[in-house]
PDB file of C-alpha atoms in Angstrom:
ATOM      1  CA  MET A  29       7.470   3.208 -24.505  1.00 45.00           C
ATOM      2  CA  LYS A  30       7.193   3.862 -20.819  1.00 46.00           C
ATOM      3  CA  LYS A  31       5.964   7.304 -21.615  1.00 49.00           C
ATOM      4  CA  ARG A  32       3.345   5.814 -23.982  1.00 47.00           C
ATOM      5  CA  ILE A  33       2.123   3.487 -21.333  1.00 45.00           C
ATOM      6  CA  ILE A  34       1.866   6.258 -18.718  1.00 45.00           C
ATOM      7  CA  SER A  35      -0.229   8.419 -21.192  1.00 47.00           C
ATOM      8  CA  LEU A  36      -2.606   5.551 -21.849  1.00 45.00           C
ATOM      9  CA  VAL A  37      -2.911   4.941 -18.130  1.00 46.00           C
ATOM     10  CA  LEU A  38      -3.713   8.568 -17.557  1.00 46.00           C
ATOM     11  CA  VAL A  39      -6.556   8.365 -20.180  1.00 45.00           C
ATOM     12  CA  ALA A  40      -7.835   5.194 -18.473  1.00 50.00           C
ATOM     13  CA  VAL A  41      -7.937   6.960 -15.111  1.00 47.00           C
ATOM     14  CA  MET A  42      -9.923   9.765 -16.564  1.00 46.00           C
ATOM     15  CA  VAL A  43     -12.445   7.292 -18.018  1.00 46.00           C
ATOM     16  CA  LEU A  44     -12.742   5.597 -14.620  1.00 54.00           C
ATOM     17  CA  SER A  45     -13.270   8.951 -12.778  1.00 46.00           C
ATOM     18  CA  MET A  46     -15.911  10.378 -15.214  1.00 44.00           C
ATOM     19  CA  GLY A  47     -19.384  10.018 -13.807  1.00 40.00           C
ATOM     20  CA  ILE A  48     -18.657   7.392 -11.195  1.00 41.00           C
ATOM     21  CA  GLY A  49     -17.420   9.532  -8.188  1.00 44.00           C
ATOM     22  CA  MET A  50     -14.941   8.681  -5.517  1.00 47.00           C
ATOM     23  CA  THR A  51     -15.787   6.780  -2.294  1.00 45.00           C
ATOM     24  CA  SER A  52     -15.416   9.781   0.101  1.00 51.00           C
ATOM     25  CA  CYS A  53     -16.473  12.718  -2.191  1.00 50.00           C
ATOM     26  CA  GLY A  54     -19.360  14.785  -1.109  1.00 55.00           C
ATOM     27  CA  GLY A  55     -18.655  15.420   2.508  1.00 77.00           C
ATOM     28  CA  ALA A  56     -15.759  13.552   4.110  1.00 89.00           C
ATOM     29  CA  LYS A  57     -12.440  15.342   4.492  1.00 96.00           C
ATOM     30  CA  SER A  58      -9.126  14.075   3.542  1.00 97.00           C
ATOM     31  CA  ILE A  59      -7.059  13.767   6.652  1.00 96.00           C
ATOM     32  CA  GLY A  60      -3.904  12.167   5.233  1.00 97.00           C
ATOM     33  CA  LEU A  61      -2.055  11.357   2.235  1.00 98.00           C
ATOM     34  CA  TYR A  62       0.930   8.966   2.305  1.00 98.00           C
ATOM     35  CA  SER A  63       3.121   6.977  -0.221  1.00 97.00           C
ATOM     36  CA  GLN A  64       5.630   4.245  -0.512  1.00 95.00           C
ATOM     37  CA  GLN A  65       7.609   3.363  -3.555  1.00 89.00           C
ATOM     38  CA  TYR A  66      10.275   0.909  -4.797  1.00 84.00           C
ATOM     39  CA  GLN A  67      11.902   1.809  -8.051  1.00 72.00           C
ATOM     40  CA  HIS A  68      13.884  -1.105  -9.939  1.00 65.00           C
ATOM     41  CA  ASN A  69      16.502  -0.145 -12.473  1.00 61.00           C
ATOM     42  CA  HIS A  70      14.866  -2.362 -14.917  1.00 54.00           C
ATOM     43  CA  THR A  71      18.127  -3.356 -16.564  1.00 61.00           C
ATOM     44  CA  ASP A  72      18.510  -6.430 -14.342  1.00 62.00           C
ATOM     45  CA  ASN A  73      16.472  -9.509 -15.338  1.00 64.00           C
ATOM     46  CA  ALA A  74      16.273 -10.583 -11.724  1.00 67.00           C
ATOM     47  CA  ASP A  75      12.734  -9.658 -10.655  1.00 69.00           C
ATOM     48  CA  PRO A  76      12.563  -6.342 -12.423  1.00 80.00           C
ATOM     49  CA  VAL A  77       9.501  -5.069 -10.602  1.00 84.00           C
ATOM     50  CA  SER A  78       8.759  -1.541  -9.566  1.00 87.00           C
ATOM     51  CA  TYR A  79       5.834  -0.655  -7.235  1.00 91.00           C
ATOM     52  CA  THR A  80       4.034   2.355  -5.667  1.00 94.00           C
ATOM     53  CA  TYR A  81       1.533   2.631  -2.829  1.00 97.00           C
ATOM     54  CA  LYS A  82      -0.556   5.768  -2.306  1.00 98.00           C
ATOM     55  CA  LEU A  83      -2.869   5.921   0.656  1.00 98.00           C
ATOM     56  CA  GLU A  84      -5.482   8.634   1.343  1.00 98.00           C
ATOM     57  CA  VAL A  85      -7.633   8.421   4.475  1.00 98.00           C
ATOM     58  CA  TYR A  86     -10.719  10.439   5.236  1.00 98.00           C
ATOM     59  CA  SER A  87     -12.508  11.752   8.229  1.00 97.00           C
ATOM     60  CA  ASP A  88     -15.552   9.395   7.802  1.00 97.00           C
ATOM     61  CA  GLY A  89     -13.219   6.262   8.353  1.00 98.00           C
ATOM     62  CA  THR A  90     -12.853   5.348   4.787  1.00 98.00           C
ATOM     63  CA  TYR A  91      -9.721   4.982   2.596  1.00 98.00           C
ATOM     64  CA  SER A  92      -8.351   4.850  -0.915  1.00 98.00           C
ATOM     65  CA  LEU A  93      -5.362   2.816  -1.631  1.00 98.00           C
ATOM     66  CA  ASN A  94      -3.653   2.780  -4.920  1.00 98.00           C
ATOM     67  CA  TYR A  95      -1.161  -0.051  -5.580  1.00 97.00           C
ATOM     68  CA  GLU A  96       0.703   0.195  -8.981  1.00 95.00           C
ATOM     69  CA  SER A  97       3.090  -2.481 -10.126  1.00 92.00           C
ATOM     70  CA  LEU A  98       5.268  -2.464 -13.156  1.00 88.00           C
ATOM     71  CA  TRP A  99       7.263  -5.362 -14.599  1.00 83.00           C
ATOM     72  CA  GLY A 100       9.694  -4.275 -17.409  1.00 79.00           C
ATOM     73  CA  ILE A 101      12.845  -5.272 -19.336  1.00 76.00           C
ATOM     74  CA  PRO A 102      13.671  -2.593 -21.919  1.00 67.00           C
ATOM     75  CA  VAL A 103      16.074  -4.797 -23.883  1.00 63.00           C
ATOM     76  CA  VAL A 104      13.098  -6.968 -25.073  1.00 64.00           C
ATOM     77  CA  THR A 105      10.588  -4.038 -25.035  1.00 68.00           C
ATOM     78  CA  LEU A 106       8.418  -5.995 -22.572  1.00 75.00           C
ATOM     79  CA  VAL A 107       6.536  -3.958 -19.986  1.00 82.00           C
ATOM     80  CA  TYR A 108       3.270  -4.795 -18.304  1.00 85.00           C
ATOM     81  CA  GLY A 109       1.590  -4.062 -14.973  1.00 93.00           C
ATOM     82  CA  ARG A 110      -1.539  -3.319 -12.976  1.00 94.00           C
ATOM     83  CA  ASP A 111      -2.795  -0.097 -11.568  1.00 96.00           C
ATOM     84  CA  LEU A 112      -5.298  -1.017  -8.720  1.00 97.00           C
ATOM     85  CA  THR A 113      -7.227   1.372  -6.369  1.00 98.00           C
ATOM     86  CA  ALA A 114      -9.108  -0.173  -3.414  1.00 98.00           C
ATOM     87  CA  TYR A 115     -11.746   1.664  -1.375  1.00 98.00           C
ATOM     88  CA  GLY A 116     -12.996   0.522   2.052  1.00 98.00           C
ATOM     89  CA  LYS A 117     -12.946   1.286   5.709  1.00 98.00           C
ATOM     90  CA  TYR A 118     -10.028   1.743   8.134  1.00 98.00           C
ATOM     91  CA  THR A 119      -9.433   1.878  11.995  1.00 98.00           C
ATOM     92  CA  VAL A 120      -6.524   3.523  13.711  1.00 97.00           C
ATOM     93  CA  LYS A 121      -4.456   0.581  15.230  1.00 97.00           C
ATOM     94  CA  GLU A 122      -1.918   2.726  16.881  1.00 96.00           C
ATOM     95  CA  GLN A 123      -0.802   6.386  17.183  1.00 96.00           C
ATOM     96  CA  ASN A 124       2.385   7.666  18.570  1.00 95.00           C
ATOM     97  CA  ASP A 125       2.451  11.598  18.674  1.00 93.00           C
ATOM     98  CA  GLU A 126       6.056  11.596  19.956  1.00 93.00           C
ATOM     99  CA  GLU A 127       7.390   9.710  16.967  1.00 94.00           C
ATOM    100  CA  GLY A 128       4.857  11.269  14.557  1.00 95.00           C
ATOM    101  CA  THR A 129       3.489   8.021  13.342  1.00 97.00           C
ATOM    102  CA  ILE A 130       0.033   6.524  13.013  1.00 97.00           C
ATOM    103  CA  THR A 131      -0.823   2.936  12.084  1.00 98.00           C
ATOM    104  CA  TYR A 132      -3.946   2.335  10.086  1.00 98.00           C
ATOM    105  CA  SER A 133      -5.629  -1.084   9.721  1.00 98.00           C
ATOM    106  CA  LEU A 134      -7.447  -1.279   6.236  1.00 98.00           C
ATOM    107  CA  GLU A 135     -10.313  -3.669   5.978  1.00 98.00           C
ATOM    108  CA  MET A 136     -11.072  -5.577   2.934  1.00 98.00           C
ATOM    109  CA  PRO A 137     -12.157  -3.337   0.104  1.00 98.00           C
ATOM    110  CA  THR A 138     -15.855  -2.896  -0.903  1.00 98.00           C
ATOM    111  CA  ARG A 139     -14.842  -1.441  -4.206  1.00 98.00           C
ATOM    112  CA  MET A 140     -11.873  -1.765  -6.557  1.00 98.00           C
ATOM    113  CA  THR A 141     -10.760  -0.280  -9.840  1.00 98.00           C
ATOM    114  CA  LEU A 142      -8.230  -1.940 -12.195  1.00 97.00           C
ATOM    115  CA  ILE A 143      -6.302  -0.676 -15.093  1.00 96.00           C
ATOM    116  CA  ALA A 144      -4.072  -3.393 -16.816  1.00 93.00           C
ATOM    117  CA  GLN A 145      -1.444  -2.656 -19.384  1.00 91.00           C
ATOM    118  CA  GLU A 146       0.954  -4.529 -21.606  1.00 87.00           C
ATOM    119  CA  ARG A 147       3.641  -3.095 -23.703  1.00 80.00           C
ATOM    120  CA  SER A 148       2.057   0.083 -25.140  1.00 75.00           C
ATOM    121  CA  SER A 149      -1.598  -0.787 -24.676  1.00 84.00           C
ATOM    122  CA  VAL A 150      -4.080  -0.666 -21.937  1.00 90.00           C
ATOM    123  CA  THR A 151      -5.726  -4.169 -21.872  1.00 89.00           C
ATOM    124  CA  MET A 152      -8.395  -3.833 -19.282  1.00 92.00           C
ATOM    125  CA  VAL A 153     -10.345  -1.068 -17.469  1.00 95.00           C
ATOM    126  CA  VAL A 154     -12.875  -2.206 -14.900  1.00 96.00           C
ATOM    127  CA  ASP A 155     -14.780  -0.847 -11.816  1.00 97.00           C
ATOM    128  CA  THR A 156     -16.418  -3.215  -9.539  1.00 97.00           C
ATOM    129  CA  ASP A 157     -19.249  -0.546  -8.860  1.00 97.00           C
ATOM    130  CA  ASN A 158     -19.906  -0.495 -12.599  1.00 96.00           C
ATOM    131  CA  TRP A 159     -19.405  -4.150 -13.299  1.00 96.00           C
ATOM    132  CA  PRO A 160     -19.959  -5.113 -17.047  1.00 93.00           C
ATOM    133  CA  LYS A 161     -23.509  -6.638 -17.203  1.00 88.00           C
ATOM    134  CA  GLY A 162     -23.068  -8.253 -20.688  1.00 72.00           C
ATOM    135  CA  ASP A 163     -25.582  -8.413 -23.462  1.00 77.00           C
ATOM    136  CA  GLU A 164     -27.583 -11.568 -23.665  1.00 72.00           C
ATOM    137  CA  ALA A 165     -29.061 -10.575 -27.069  1.00 76.00           C
ATOM    138  CA  GLU A 166     -25.631 -10.254 -28.440  1.00 73.00           C
ATOM    139  CA  ASP A 167     -24.328 -13.365 -26.715  1.00 70.00           C
ATOM    140  CA  ILE A 168     -21.960 -11.194 -24.516  1.00 79.00           C
ATOM    141  CA  LYS A 169     -21.440 -12.698 -21.077  1.00 84.00           C
ATOM    142  CA  PRO A 170     -21.277 -10.462 -17.980  1.00 87.00           C
ATOM    143  CA  GLY A 171     -17.869  -9.843 -16.442  1.00 93.00           C
ATOM    144  CA  ILE A 172     -14.385  -9.478 -17.763  1.00 94.00           C
ATOM    145  CA  THR A 173     -11.669 -11.568 -19.380  1.00 94.00           C
ATOM    146  CA  TYR A 174      -8.039 -10.418 -19.647  1.00 92.00           C
ATOM    147  CA  THR A 175      -4.568 -11.696 -19.609  1.00 93.00           C
ATOM    148  CA  LEU A 176      -1.757  -9.789 -17.875  1.00 92.00           C
ATOM    149  CA  ASN A 177       0.980 -10.899 -20.245  1.00 88.00           C
ATOM    150  CA  ALA A 178       1.587 -13.516 -22.859  1.00 83.00           C
ATOM    151  CA  ARG A 179       2.834 -16.031 -20.261  1.00 85.00           C
ATOM    152  CA  ALA A 180       0.115 -15.475 -17.662  1.00 90.00           C
ATOM    153  CA  GLU A 181      -3.108 -17.509 -17.294  1.00 93.00           C
ATOM    154  CA  THR A 182      -6.149 -15.752 -18.598  1.00 95.00           C
ATOM    155  CA  GLU A 183      -8.369 -14.397 -15.884  1.00 95.00           C
ATOM    156  CA  VAL A 184     -12.163 -14.705 -16.234  1.00 95.00           C
ATOM    157  CA  TRP A 185     -14.279 -12.847 -13.612  1.00 96.00           C
ATOM    158  CA  GLU A 186     -17.975 -13.302 -13.905  1.00 94.00           C
ATOM    159  CA  ASN A 187     -18.999 -11.064 -11.106  1.00 95.00           C
ATOM    160  CA  ALA A 188     -17.560  -8.284  -8.911  1.00 97.00           C
ATOM    161  CA  ALA A 189     -17.826 -10.255  -5.754  1.00 96.00           C
ATOM    162  CA  ASP A 190     -15.386 -12.968  -6.941  1.00 97.00           C
ATOM    163  CA  PHE A 191     -12.989 -10.230  -8.264  1.00 97.00           C
ATOM    164  CA  LEU A 192     -13.016  -8.502  -4.861  1.00 98.00           C
ATOM    165  CA  ALA A 193     -12.353 -11.638  -2.967  1.00 97.00           C
ATOM    166  CA  ALA A 194      -9.350 -12.551  -5.150  1.00 97.00           C
ATOM    167  CA  TYR A 195      -7.808  -9.085  -5.494  1.00 97.00           C
ATOM    168  CA  GLY A 196      -8.719  -7.632  -2.161  1.00 98.00           C
ATOM    169  CA  ARG A 197      -6.214  -7.430   0.680  1.00 98.00           C
ATOM    170  CA  THR A 198      -6.187  -6.269   4.283  1.00 98.00           C
ATOM    171  CA  TYR A 199      -3.318  -4.125   5.376  1.00 98.00           C
ATOM    172  CA  ASP A 200      -1.460  -2.544   8.305  1.00 98.00           C
ATOM    173  CA  ILE A 201       0.092   0.672   7.159  1.00 98.00           C
ATOM    174  CA  VAL A 202       2.453   2.672   9.384  1.00 98.00           C
ATOM    175  CA  CYS A 203       2.376   6.273   8.271  1.00 98.00           C
ATOM    176  CA  ASP A 204       4.843   9.014   9.051  1.00 97.00           C
ATOM    177  CA  THR A 205       2.898  12.219   9.544  1.00 95.00           C
ATOM    178  CA  THR A 206       5.868  14.473   9.227  1.00 94.00           C
ATOM    179  CA  ASN A 207       7.220  13.457   5.847  1.00 95.00           C
ATOM    180  CA  GLY A 208       4.189  11.565   4.288  1.00 96.00           C
ATOM    181  CA  THR A 209       5.982   8.205   3.853  1.00 96.00           C
ATOM    182  CA  MET A 210       4.587   4.898   4.894  1.00 97.00           C
ATOM    183  CA  LYS A 211       5.427   1.156   5.273  1.00 97.00           C
ATOM    184  CA  VAL A 212       2.885  -1.320   4.039  1.00 97.00           C
ATOM    185  CA  THR A 213       2.297  -4.817   5.438  1.00 97.00           C
ATOM    186  CA  VAL A 214      -0.265  -7.187   3.892  1.00 98.00           C
ATOM    187  CA  THR A 215      -2.133  -8.834   6.747  1.00 98.00           C
ATOM    188  CA  SER A 216      -4.324 -11.233   4.647  1.00 97.00           C
ATOM    189  CA  ASN A 217      -3.412 -13.808   1.995  1.00 95.00           C
ATOM    190  CA  GLU A 218      -0.472 -15.106   4.046  1.00 95.00           C
ATOM    191  CA  GLY A 219       1.137 -11.780   3.703  1.00 97.00           C
ATOM    192  CA  LYS A 220       1.389 -12.109  -0.093  1.00 95.00           C
ATOM    193  CA  GLN A 221       0.671  -9.067  -2.286  1.00 95.00           C
ATOM    194  CA  ILE A 222      -1.144  -9.358  -5.695  1.00 94.00           C
ATOM    195  CA  PRO A 223       1.478 -10.890  -7.986  1.00 90.00           C
ATOM    196  CA  ALA A 224       3.264  -8.478 -10.307  1.00 88.00           C
ATOM    197  CA  ASP A 225       4.073 -11.018 -12.993  1.00 87.00           C
ATOM    198  CA  GLY A 226       1.193 -13.558 -13.093  1.00 90.00           C
ATOM    199  CA  ALA A 227      -2.452 -14.152 -12.959  1.00 94.00           C
ATOM    200  CA  VAL A 228      -4.587 -13.622  -9.803  1.00 95.00           C
ATOM    201  CA  LEU A 229      -6.425 -16.833  -9.238  1.00 92.00           C
ATOM    202  CA  PRO A 230      -9.958 -17.257  -7.615  1.00 93.00           C
ATOM    203  CA  VAL A 231     -10.399 -17.776  -4.053  1.00 87.00           C
ATOM    204  CA  ALA A 232     -11.047 -21.511  -3.458  1.00 76.00           C
ATOM    205  CA  ALA A 233     -14.450 -22.365  -1.916  1.00 63.00           C
ATOM    206  CA  PRO A 234     -14.149 -23.604   1.636  1.00 63.00           C
ATOM    207  CA  GLU A 235     -14.475 -27.379   2.007  1.00 58.00           C
ATOM    208  CA  GLU A 236     -17.707 -28.585   3.526  1.00 57.00           C
TER     209      GLU A 236
END
């Protein structure tokens, strides 16, 4: 089952990549590639979540950050998760050449891609730079509608701006330039990451 999901996700990644380009292609040079991961054994029902971060930083001050979460209990063949990639700008917050570390502060993303999967199916593929426009003649509304899993609330996103506001996060990421590892801290949303087992809710409008 897990191999099947991985294969489907790889196909979805190829679809997203075809013809849309990457944020820093066409000039900017990659100056760092780092990762962090936590692998759950998925045999314990207590919070069976695995996750992986992959950060790439470029010479023009932009980044791409991939965050993939997987919730799974094999005994009931229930597996689902999200594969999100955020693109935006960064600044160097701190650099320690003696310790071989550098801390990047990532701004809110200006673009995100999402691949959602449940069991052996990819349930949603979307790119905020290629947002579904809908078809008024066919009574198809713009935006996306999807449900992470059977118990989650259905998410309805009419436009890319609302999606980015809800899914976007800012981060401080301490990177080890020697071994390519990193430590991720969410600096927005009260330090909370995108939930691995439930819906992402719209950002509430500020009170007037």
